CSV table of C-alpha atoms and ligand atoms in Angstrom, one decimal:
chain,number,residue,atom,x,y,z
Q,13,UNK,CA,144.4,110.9,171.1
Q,14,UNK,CA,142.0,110.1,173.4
Q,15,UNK,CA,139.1,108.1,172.3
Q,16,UNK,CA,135.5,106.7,173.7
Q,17,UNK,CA,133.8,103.7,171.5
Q,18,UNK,CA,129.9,103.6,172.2
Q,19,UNK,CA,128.3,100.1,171.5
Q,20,UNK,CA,129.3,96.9,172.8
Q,21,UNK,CA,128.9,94.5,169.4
Q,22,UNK,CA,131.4,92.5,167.7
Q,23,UNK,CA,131.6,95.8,165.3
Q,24,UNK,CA,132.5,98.0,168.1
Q,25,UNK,CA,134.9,95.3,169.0
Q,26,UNK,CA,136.6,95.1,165.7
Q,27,UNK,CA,136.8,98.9,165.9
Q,28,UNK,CA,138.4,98.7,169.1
Q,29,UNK,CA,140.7,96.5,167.7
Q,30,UNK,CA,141.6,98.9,164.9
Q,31,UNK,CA,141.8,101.9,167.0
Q,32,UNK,CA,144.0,100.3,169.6
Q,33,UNK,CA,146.5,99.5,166.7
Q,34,UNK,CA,147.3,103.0,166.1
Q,35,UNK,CA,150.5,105.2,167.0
Q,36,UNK,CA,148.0,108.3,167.9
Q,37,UNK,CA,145.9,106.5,170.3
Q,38,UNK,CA,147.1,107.3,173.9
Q,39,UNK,CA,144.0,106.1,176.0
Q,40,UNK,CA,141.0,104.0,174.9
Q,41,UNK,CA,137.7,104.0,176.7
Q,42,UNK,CA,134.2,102.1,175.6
Q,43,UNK,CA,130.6,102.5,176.8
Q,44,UNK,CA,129.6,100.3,177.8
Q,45,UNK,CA,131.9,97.6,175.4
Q,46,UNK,CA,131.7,93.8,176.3
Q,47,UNK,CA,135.1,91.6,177.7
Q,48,UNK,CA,136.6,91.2,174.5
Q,49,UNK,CA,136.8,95.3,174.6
Q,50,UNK,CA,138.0,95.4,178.1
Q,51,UNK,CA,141.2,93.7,176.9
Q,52,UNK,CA,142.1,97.2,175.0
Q,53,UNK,CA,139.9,100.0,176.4
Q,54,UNK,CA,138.4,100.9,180.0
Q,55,UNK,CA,134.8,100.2,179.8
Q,56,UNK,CA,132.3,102.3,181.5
Q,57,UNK,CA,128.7,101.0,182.7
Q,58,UNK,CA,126.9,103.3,180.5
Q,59,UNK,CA,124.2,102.6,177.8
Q,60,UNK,CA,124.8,103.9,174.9
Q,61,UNK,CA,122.1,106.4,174.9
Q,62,UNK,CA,123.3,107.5,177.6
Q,63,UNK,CA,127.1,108.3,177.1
Q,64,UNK,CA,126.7,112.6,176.7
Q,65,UNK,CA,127.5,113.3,180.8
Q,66,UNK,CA,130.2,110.4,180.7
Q,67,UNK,CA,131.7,112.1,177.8
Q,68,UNK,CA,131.2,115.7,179.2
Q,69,UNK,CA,133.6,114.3,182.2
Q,70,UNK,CA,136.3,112.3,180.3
Q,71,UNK,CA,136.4,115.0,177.3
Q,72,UNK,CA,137.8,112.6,175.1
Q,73,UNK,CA,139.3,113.9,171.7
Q,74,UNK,CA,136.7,111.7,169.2
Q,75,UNK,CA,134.1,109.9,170.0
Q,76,UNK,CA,133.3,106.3,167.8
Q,77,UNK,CA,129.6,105.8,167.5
Q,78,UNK,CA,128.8,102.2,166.9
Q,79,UNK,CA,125.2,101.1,166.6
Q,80,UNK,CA,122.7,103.1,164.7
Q,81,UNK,CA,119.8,103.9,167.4
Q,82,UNK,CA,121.9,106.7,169.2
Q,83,UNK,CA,122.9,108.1,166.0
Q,84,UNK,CA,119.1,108.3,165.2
Q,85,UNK,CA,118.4,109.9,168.4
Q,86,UNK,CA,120.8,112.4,168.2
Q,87,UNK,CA,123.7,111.3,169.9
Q,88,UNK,CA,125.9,112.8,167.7
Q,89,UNK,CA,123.8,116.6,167.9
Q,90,UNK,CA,124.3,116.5,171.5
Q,91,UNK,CA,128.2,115.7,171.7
Q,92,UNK,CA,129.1,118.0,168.8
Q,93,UNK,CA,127.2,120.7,171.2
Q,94,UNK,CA,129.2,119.8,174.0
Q,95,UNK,CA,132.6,120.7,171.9
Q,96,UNK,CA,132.9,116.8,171.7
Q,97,UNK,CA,134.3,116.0,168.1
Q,98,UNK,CA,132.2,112.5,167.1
Q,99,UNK,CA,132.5,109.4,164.2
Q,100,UNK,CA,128.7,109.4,163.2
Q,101,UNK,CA,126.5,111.2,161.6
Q,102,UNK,CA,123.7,113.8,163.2
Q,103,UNK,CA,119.9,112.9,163.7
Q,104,UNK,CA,119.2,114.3,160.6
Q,105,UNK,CA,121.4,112.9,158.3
Q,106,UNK,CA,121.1,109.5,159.9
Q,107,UNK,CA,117.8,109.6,158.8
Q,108,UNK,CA,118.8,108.1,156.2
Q,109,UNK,CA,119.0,105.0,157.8
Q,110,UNK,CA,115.7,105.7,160.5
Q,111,UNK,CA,113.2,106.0,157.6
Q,112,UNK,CA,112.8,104.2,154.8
Q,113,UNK,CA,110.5,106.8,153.2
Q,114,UNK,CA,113.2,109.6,154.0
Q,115,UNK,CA,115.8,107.5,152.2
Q,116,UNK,CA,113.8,106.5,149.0
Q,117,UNK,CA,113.1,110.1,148.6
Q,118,UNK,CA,116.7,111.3,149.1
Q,119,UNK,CA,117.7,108.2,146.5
Q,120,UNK,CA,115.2,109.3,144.2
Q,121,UNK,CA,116.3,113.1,144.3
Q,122,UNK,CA,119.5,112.5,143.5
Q,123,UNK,CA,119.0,109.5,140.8
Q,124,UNK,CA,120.4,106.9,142.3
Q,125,UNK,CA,119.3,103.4,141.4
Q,126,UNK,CA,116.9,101.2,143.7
Q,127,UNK,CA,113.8,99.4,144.3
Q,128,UNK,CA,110.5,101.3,142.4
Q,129,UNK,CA,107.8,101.5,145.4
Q,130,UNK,CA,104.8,99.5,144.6
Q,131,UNK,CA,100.9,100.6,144.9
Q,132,UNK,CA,99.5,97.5,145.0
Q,133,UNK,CA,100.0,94.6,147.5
Q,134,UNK,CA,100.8,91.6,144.7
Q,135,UNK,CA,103.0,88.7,144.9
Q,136,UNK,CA,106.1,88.8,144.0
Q,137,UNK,CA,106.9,92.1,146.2
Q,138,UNK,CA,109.2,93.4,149.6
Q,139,UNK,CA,107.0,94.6,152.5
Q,140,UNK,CA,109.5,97.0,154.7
Q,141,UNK,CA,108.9,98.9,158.1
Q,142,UNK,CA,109.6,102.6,157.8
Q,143,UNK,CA,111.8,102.7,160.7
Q,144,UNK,CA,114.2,100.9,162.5
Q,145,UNK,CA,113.7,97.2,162.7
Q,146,UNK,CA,117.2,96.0,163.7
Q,147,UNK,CA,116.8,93.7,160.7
Q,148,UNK,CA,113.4,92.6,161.3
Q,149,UNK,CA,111.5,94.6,159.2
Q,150,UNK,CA,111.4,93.1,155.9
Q,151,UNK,CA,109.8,90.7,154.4
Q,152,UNK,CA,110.2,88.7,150.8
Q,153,UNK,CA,107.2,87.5,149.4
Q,154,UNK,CA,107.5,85.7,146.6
Q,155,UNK,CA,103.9,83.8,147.3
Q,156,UNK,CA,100.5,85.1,148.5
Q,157,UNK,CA,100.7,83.2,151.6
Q,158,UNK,CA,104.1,84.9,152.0
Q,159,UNK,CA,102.5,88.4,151.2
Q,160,UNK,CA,99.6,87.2,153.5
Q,161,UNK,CA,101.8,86.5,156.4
Q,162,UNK,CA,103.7,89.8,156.3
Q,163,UNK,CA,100.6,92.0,155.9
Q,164,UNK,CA,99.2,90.3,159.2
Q,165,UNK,CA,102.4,91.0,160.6
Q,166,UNK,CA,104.0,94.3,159.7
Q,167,UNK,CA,102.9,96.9,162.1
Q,168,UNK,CA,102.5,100.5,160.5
Q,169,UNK,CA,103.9,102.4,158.5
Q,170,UNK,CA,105.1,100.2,155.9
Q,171,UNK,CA,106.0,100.5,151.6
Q,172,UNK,CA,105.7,97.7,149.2
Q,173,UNK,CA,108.7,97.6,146.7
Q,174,UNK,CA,109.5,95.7,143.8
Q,175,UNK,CA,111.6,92.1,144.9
Q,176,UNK,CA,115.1,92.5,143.1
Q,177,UNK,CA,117.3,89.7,142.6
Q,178,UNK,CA,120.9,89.0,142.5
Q,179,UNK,CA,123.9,88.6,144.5
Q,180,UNK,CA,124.1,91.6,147.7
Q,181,UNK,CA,126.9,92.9,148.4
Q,182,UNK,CA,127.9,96.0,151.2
Q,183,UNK,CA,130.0,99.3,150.0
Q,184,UNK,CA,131.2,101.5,153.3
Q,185,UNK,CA,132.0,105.1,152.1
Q,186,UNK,CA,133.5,107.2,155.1
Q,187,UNK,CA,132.4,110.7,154.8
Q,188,UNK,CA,133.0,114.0,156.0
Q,189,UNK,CA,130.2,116.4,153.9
Q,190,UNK,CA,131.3,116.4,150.8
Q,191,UNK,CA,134.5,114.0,150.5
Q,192,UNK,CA,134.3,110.5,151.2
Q,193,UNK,CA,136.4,107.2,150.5
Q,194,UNK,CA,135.3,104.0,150.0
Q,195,UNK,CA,136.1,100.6,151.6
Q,196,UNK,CA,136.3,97.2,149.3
Q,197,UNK,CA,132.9,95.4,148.9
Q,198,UNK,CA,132.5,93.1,151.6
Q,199,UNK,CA,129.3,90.1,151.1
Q,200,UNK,CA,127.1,89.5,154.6
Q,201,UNK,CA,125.3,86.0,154.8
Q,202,UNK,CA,122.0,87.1,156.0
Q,203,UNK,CA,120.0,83.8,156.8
Q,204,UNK,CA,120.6,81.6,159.6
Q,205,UNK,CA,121.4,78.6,157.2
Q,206,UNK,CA,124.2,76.9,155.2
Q,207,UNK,CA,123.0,77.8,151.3
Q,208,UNK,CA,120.9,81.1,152.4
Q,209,UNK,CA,117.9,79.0,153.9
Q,210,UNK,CA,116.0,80.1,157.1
Q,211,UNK,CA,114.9,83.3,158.6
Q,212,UNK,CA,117.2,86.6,158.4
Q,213,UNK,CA,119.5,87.4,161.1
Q,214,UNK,CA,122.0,90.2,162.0
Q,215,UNK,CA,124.2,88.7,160.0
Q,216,UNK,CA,125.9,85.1,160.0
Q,217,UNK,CA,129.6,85.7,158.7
Q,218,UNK,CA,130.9,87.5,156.1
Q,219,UNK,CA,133.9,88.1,153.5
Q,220,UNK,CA,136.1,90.3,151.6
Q,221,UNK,CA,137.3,90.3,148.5
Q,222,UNK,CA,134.5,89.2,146.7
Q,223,UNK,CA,134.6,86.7,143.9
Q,224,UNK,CA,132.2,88.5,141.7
Q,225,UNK,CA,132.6,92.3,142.5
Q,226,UNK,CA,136.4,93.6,142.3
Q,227,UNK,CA,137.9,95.8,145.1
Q,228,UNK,CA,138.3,98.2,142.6
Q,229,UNK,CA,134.5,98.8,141.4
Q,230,UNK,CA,133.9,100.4,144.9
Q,231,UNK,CA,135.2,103.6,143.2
Q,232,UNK,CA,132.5,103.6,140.7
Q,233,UNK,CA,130.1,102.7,143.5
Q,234,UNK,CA,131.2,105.2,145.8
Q,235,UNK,CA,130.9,107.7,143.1
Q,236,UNK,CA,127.4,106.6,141.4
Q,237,UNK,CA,125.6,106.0,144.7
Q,238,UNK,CA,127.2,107.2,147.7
Q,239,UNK,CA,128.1,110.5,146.4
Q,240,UNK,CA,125.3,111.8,145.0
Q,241,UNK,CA,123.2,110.7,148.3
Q,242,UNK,CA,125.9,112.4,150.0
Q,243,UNK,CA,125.2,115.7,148.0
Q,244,UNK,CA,121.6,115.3,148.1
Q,245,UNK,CA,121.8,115.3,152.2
Q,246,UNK,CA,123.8,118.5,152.3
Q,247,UNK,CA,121.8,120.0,149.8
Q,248,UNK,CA,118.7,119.5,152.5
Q,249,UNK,CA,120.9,120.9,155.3
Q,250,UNK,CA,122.0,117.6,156.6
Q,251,UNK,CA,125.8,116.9,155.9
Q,252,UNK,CA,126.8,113.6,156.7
Q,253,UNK,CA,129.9,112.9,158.6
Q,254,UNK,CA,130.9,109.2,159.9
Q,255,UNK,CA,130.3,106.4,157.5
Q,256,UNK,CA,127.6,105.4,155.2
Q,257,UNK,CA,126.6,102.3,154.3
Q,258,UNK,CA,125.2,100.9,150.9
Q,259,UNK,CA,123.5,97.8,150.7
Q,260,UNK,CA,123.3,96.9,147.7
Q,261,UNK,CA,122.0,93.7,145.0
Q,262,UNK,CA,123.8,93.6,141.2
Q,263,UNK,CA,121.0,92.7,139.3
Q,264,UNK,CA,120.4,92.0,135.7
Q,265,UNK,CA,119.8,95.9,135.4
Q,266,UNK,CA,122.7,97.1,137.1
Q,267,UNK,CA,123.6,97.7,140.7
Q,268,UNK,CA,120.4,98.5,142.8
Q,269,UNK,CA,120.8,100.5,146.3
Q,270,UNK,CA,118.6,97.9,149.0
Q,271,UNK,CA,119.5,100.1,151.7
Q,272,UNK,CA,121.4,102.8,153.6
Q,273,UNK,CA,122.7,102.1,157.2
Q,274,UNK,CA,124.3,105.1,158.6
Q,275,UNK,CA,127.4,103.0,160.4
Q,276,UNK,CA,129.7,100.7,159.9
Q,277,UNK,CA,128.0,97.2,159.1
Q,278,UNK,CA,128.5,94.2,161.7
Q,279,UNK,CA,129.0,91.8,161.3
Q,280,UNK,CA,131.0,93.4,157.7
Q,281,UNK,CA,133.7,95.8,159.6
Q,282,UNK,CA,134.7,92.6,161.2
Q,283,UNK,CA,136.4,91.5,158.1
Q,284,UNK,CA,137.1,94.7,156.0
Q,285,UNK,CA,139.2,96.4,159.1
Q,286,UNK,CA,141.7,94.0,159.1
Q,287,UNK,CA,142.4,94.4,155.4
Q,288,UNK,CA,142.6,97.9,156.1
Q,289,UNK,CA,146.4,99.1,156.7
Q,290,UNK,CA,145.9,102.6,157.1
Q,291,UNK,CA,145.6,104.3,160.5
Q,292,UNK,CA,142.1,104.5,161.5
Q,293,UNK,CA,142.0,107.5,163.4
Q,294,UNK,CA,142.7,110.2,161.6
Q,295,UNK,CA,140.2,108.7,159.1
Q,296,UNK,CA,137.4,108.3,161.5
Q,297,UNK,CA,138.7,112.1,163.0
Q,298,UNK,CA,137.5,113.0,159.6
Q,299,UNK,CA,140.6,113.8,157.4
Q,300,UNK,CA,140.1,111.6,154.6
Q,301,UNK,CA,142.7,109.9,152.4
Q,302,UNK,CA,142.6,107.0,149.5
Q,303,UNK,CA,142.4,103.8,152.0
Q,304,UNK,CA,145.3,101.8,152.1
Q,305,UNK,CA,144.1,98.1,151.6
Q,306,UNK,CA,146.1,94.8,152.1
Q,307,UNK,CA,145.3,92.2,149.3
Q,308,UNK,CA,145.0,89.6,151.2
Q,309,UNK,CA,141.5,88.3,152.1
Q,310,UNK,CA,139.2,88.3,155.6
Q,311,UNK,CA,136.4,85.7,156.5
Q,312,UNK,CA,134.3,86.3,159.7
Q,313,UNK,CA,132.5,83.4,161.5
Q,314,UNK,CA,130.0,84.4,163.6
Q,315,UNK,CA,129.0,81.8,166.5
Q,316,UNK,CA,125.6,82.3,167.7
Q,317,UNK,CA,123.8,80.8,170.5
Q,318,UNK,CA,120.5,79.4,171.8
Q,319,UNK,CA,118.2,79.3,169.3
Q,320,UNK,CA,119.1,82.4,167.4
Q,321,UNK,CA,117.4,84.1,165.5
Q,322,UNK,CA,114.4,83.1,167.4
Q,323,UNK,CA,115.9,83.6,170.9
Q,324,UNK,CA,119.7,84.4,172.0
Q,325,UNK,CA,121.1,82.4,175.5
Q,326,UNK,CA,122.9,83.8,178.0
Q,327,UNK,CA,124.7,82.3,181.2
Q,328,UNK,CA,126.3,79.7,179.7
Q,329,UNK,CA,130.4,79.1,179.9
Q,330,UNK,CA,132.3,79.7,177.0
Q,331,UNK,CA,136.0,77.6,176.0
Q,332,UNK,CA,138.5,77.7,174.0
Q,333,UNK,CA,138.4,81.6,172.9
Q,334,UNK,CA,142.5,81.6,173.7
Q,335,UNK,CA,142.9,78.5,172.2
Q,336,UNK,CA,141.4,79.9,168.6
Q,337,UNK,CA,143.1,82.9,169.4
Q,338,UNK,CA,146.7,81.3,169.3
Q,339,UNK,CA,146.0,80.1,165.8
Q,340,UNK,CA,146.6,83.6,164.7
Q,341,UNK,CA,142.7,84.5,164.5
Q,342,UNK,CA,141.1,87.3,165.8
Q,343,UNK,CA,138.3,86.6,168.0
Q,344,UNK,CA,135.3,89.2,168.4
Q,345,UNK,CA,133.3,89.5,171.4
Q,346,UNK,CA,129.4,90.0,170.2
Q,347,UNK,CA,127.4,88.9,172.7
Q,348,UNK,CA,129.6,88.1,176.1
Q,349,UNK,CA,129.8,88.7,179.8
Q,350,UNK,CA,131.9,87.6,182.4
Q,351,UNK,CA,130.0,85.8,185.8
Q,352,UNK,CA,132.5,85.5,188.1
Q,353,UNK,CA,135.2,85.9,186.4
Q,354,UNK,CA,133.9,83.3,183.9
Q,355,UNK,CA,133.4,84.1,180.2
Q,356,UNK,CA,129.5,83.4,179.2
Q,357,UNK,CA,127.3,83.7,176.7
Q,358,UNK,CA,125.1,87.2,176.6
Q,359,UNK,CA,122.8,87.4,173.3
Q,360,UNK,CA,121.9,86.1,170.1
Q,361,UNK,CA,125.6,86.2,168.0
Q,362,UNK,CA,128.0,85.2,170.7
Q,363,UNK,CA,131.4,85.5,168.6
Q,364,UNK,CA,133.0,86.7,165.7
Q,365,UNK,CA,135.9,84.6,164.5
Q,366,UNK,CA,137.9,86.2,161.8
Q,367,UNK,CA,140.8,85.2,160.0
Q,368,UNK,CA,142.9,86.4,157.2
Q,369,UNK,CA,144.4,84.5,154.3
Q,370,UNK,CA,146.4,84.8,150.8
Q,371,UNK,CA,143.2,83.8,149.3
Q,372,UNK,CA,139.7,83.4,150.5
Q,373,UNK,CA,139.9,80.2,150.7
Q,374,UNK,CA,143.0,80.0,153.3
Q,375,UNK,CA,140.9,82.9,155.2
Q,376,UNK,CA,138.1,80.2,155.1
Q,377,UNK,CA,140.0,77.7,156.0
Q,378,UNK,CA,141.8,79.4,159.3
Q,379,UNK,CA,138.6,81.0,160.1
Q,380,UNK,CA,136.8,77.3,160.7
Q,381,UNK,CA,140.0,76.0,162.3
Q,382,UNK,CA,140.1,78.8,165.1
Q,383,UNK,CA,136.5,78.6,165.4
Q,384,UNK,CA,136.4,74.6,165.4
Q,385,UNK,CA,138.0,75.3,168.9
Q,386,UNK,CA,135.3,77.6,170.5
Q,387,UNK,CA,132.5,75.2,172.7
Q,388,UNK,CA,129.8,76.5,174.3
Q,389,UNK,CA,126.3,74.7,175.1
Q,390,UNK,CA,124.3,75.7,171.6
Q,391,UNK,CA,126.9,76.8,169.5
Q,392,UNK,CA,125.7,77.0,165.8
Q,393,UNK,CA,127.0,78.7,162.9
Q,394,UNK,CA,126.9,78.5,158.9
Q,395,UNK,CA,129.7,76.3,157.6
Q,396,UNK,CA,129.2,77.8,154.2
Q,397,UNK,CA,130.9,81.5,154.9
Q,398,UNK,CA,132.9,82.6,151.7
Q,399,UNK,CA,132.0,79.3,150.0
Q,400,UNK,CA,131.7,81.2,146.3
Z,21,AMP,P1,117.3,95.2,155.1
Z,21,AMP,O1,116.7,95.1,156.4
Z,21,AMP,O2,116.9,96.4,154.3
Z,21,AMP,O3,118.8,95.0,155.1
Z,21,AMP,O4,116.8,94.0,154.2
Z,21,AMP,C1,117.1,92.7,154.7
Z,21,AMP,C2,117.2,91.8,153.5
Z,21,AMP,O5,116.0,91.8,152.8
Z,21,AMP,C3,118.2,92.3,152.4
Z,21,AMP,O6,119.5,91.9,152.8
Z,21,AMP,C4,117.8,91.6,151.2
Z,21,AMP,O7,118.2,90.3,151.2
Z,21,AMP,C5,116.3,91.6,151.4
Z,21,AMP,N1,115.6,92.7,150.6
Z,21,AMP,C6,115.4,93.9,151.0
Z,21,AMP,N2,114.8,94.7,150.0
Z,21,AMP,C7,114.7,93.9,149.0
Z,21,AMP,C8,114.2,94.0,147.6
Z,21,AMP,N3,113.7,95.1,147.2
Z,21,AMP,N4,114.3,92.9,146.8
Z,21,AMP,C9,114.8,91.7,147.2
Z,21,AMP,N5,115.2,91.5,148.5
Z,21,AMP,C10,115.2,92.6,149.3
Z,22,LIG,N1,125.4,93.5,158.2
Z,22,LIG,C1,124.1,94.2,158.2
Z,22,LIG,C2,124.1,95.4,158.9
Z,22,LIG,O1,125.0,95.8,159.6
Z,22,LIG,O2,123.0,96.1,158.9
């Protein structure tokens, strides 16, 4: 097969990773990928928006949607109408991801558990953007001044919901209409600092298994929340095909839906795809089967730069990514480019390190080491990943 990845994130690394790994691949190309990509596919110059005419020439056999903002604008639509066969969903369905509103009211349709929308403006309470924030657009007010601040500061449209509490954890269902198959739970450390303090980010690092949430109970997650929101969107005409993401928080009432992203989570995919030991193509071509998961346990890293979350860096040289490599870890590119032939930094997460273990805490442990020899002007990242 043929295949074209679109992003150029440490997710859409991992999934080049993945991809590359399998006996049906016979030629990989990414738009526009990053240098850790360029190691496994040919890398065109080409926003992602922008990838229909560069697919129309290559006519590659799938296309792997990445991020969620061409998905939203209708990437997808205007591939499948080129006779292009695409991983990710159509504008419609990823709707469900680009409003808020759209997905409470799809949630609420087909019963599935999540945060009760609020009428009044009273502490404590979650004030969320409508649309997509790239992470940005909620706020947790547990004070007034906290409720104070966001009010000043969320633009319009926004809902109030009830706060929830309780540990979060991420459930990936690939779907294809009707059937889907879910990944293990993976856990993304949100804030910037060790013990969950400071502002939200992308993403900081992340883990699977989980201590508190079995592999196993993603089959009654996939099949309380996923499923029905899977029927609900055909039901409305919009069938969702690629993979759909449940964020959710186990609270004292049960498990609670947070959100739905309508692709794979970064910096999550980074550790669940190398637990995953089934081919990844035919599953992301659409023909679904029970997932094939190794035991063993994955810890990402992720090595930021600058002052991320506030501001990302770029320009400055990066060492030792061979040298953390040669520990047996795998190294993500998330933020990269090359300057004359000289890797450098390029955003706000820089690297993913990931490592796999027996247990979580070898992972942990083998994770830290490779990343331990990674320098770069800046570096920062949480040295609390997978620590219970
Ligand atoms: P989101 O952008 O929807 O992923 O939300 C970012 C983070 O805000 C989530 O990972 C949660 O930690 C937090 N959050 C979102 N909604 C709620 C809620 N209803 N109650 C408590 N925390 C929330
Ligand atoms: N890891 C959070 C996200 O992908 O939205």
């Amino acid at each position: 097969m043929k295949v074209l990845v679109v992003g150029s994130g440490g997710r859409e690394h991992a999934l080049a990773w993945a991809i590359s790994r399998s006996p049906l691949l016979t030629e990989l190309h990414a738009a526009p990928g990053n240098p850790g990509i360029a190691a496994l596919a040919h890398c065109h110059p080409v926003r992602a928006n922008d990838v229909g005419p560069l697919a129309a020439e290559l006519r590659p056999d799938l296309v792997v949607v990445g991020p969620e903002a061409p998905l939203v604008a209708g990437l997808a639509d205007e591939l499948r109408q080129r006779g292009i066969a695409v991983f990710g969903p159509s504008a419609a369905a990823a709707r469900i991801e680009g409003s808020k509103t759209f997905a409470k009211d799809v949630m609420d349709a087909a019963g599935v558990p999540n945060a009760r929308t609020l009428a009044v403006a009273r502490p404590p309470c979650v004030v969320k953007l409508d649309g997509l924030a790239a992470g940005k657009g909620v706020w947790v007010c547990h004070t007034q001044e906290e409720l104070d601040a966001a009010l000043s500061e969320a633009r319009e449209p926004f809902h109030l919901e009830e706060l929830l509490e309780g540990p979060e954890l991420s459930v990936f269902a690939l779907a294809a209409g009707d059937e889907a198959v879910a990944f293990p739970p993976a856990r993304d450390y949100k804030r910037i600092g060790d013990g969950d303090t400071g502002p939200n980010t992308g993403g900081m690092g992340t883990v699977s298994p989980l201590p508190d949430v079995a592999d196993e109970e993603s089959q009654a997650i996939l099949e309380t929340v996923h499923r029905p929101v899977l029927r609900e969107l055909a039901r409305r005409g919009a069938p969702f095909h690629g993979l759909l993401y449940a964020g959710l928080m186990r609270t004292d009432d049960g498990m609670r839906v947070i959100e739905f992203n309508c692709r794979f989570g970064d910096p999550e995919t980074q550790s669940l795809l190398p637990r995953l030991e089934s081919d990844v193509l035919p599953l992301l071509a659409g023909e679904l089967s029970e997932l094939e998961i190794s035991p063993r346990a994955a810890v990402t890293v992720v090595l930021a730069g600058g002052d991320y979350p506030a501001q990302g860096d770029s320009g400055t040289p990066i060492d030792g990514v061979e040298e953390a490599e040669a520990t047996g870890a795998l190294v993500f590119h998330a933020g990269t480019a090359l300057h004359d032939g000289r890797l450098v930094t390029n955003g706000g997460r820089i690297l993913n390190v990931t490592a796999t273990g027996d247990t979580v805490a070898d992972a942990r442990a083998a994770a830290y080491d490779a990343a331990a020899h990674i320098h770069f002007a800046g570096v920062h990242y949480r040295k609390d990943i997978a620590n219970g």
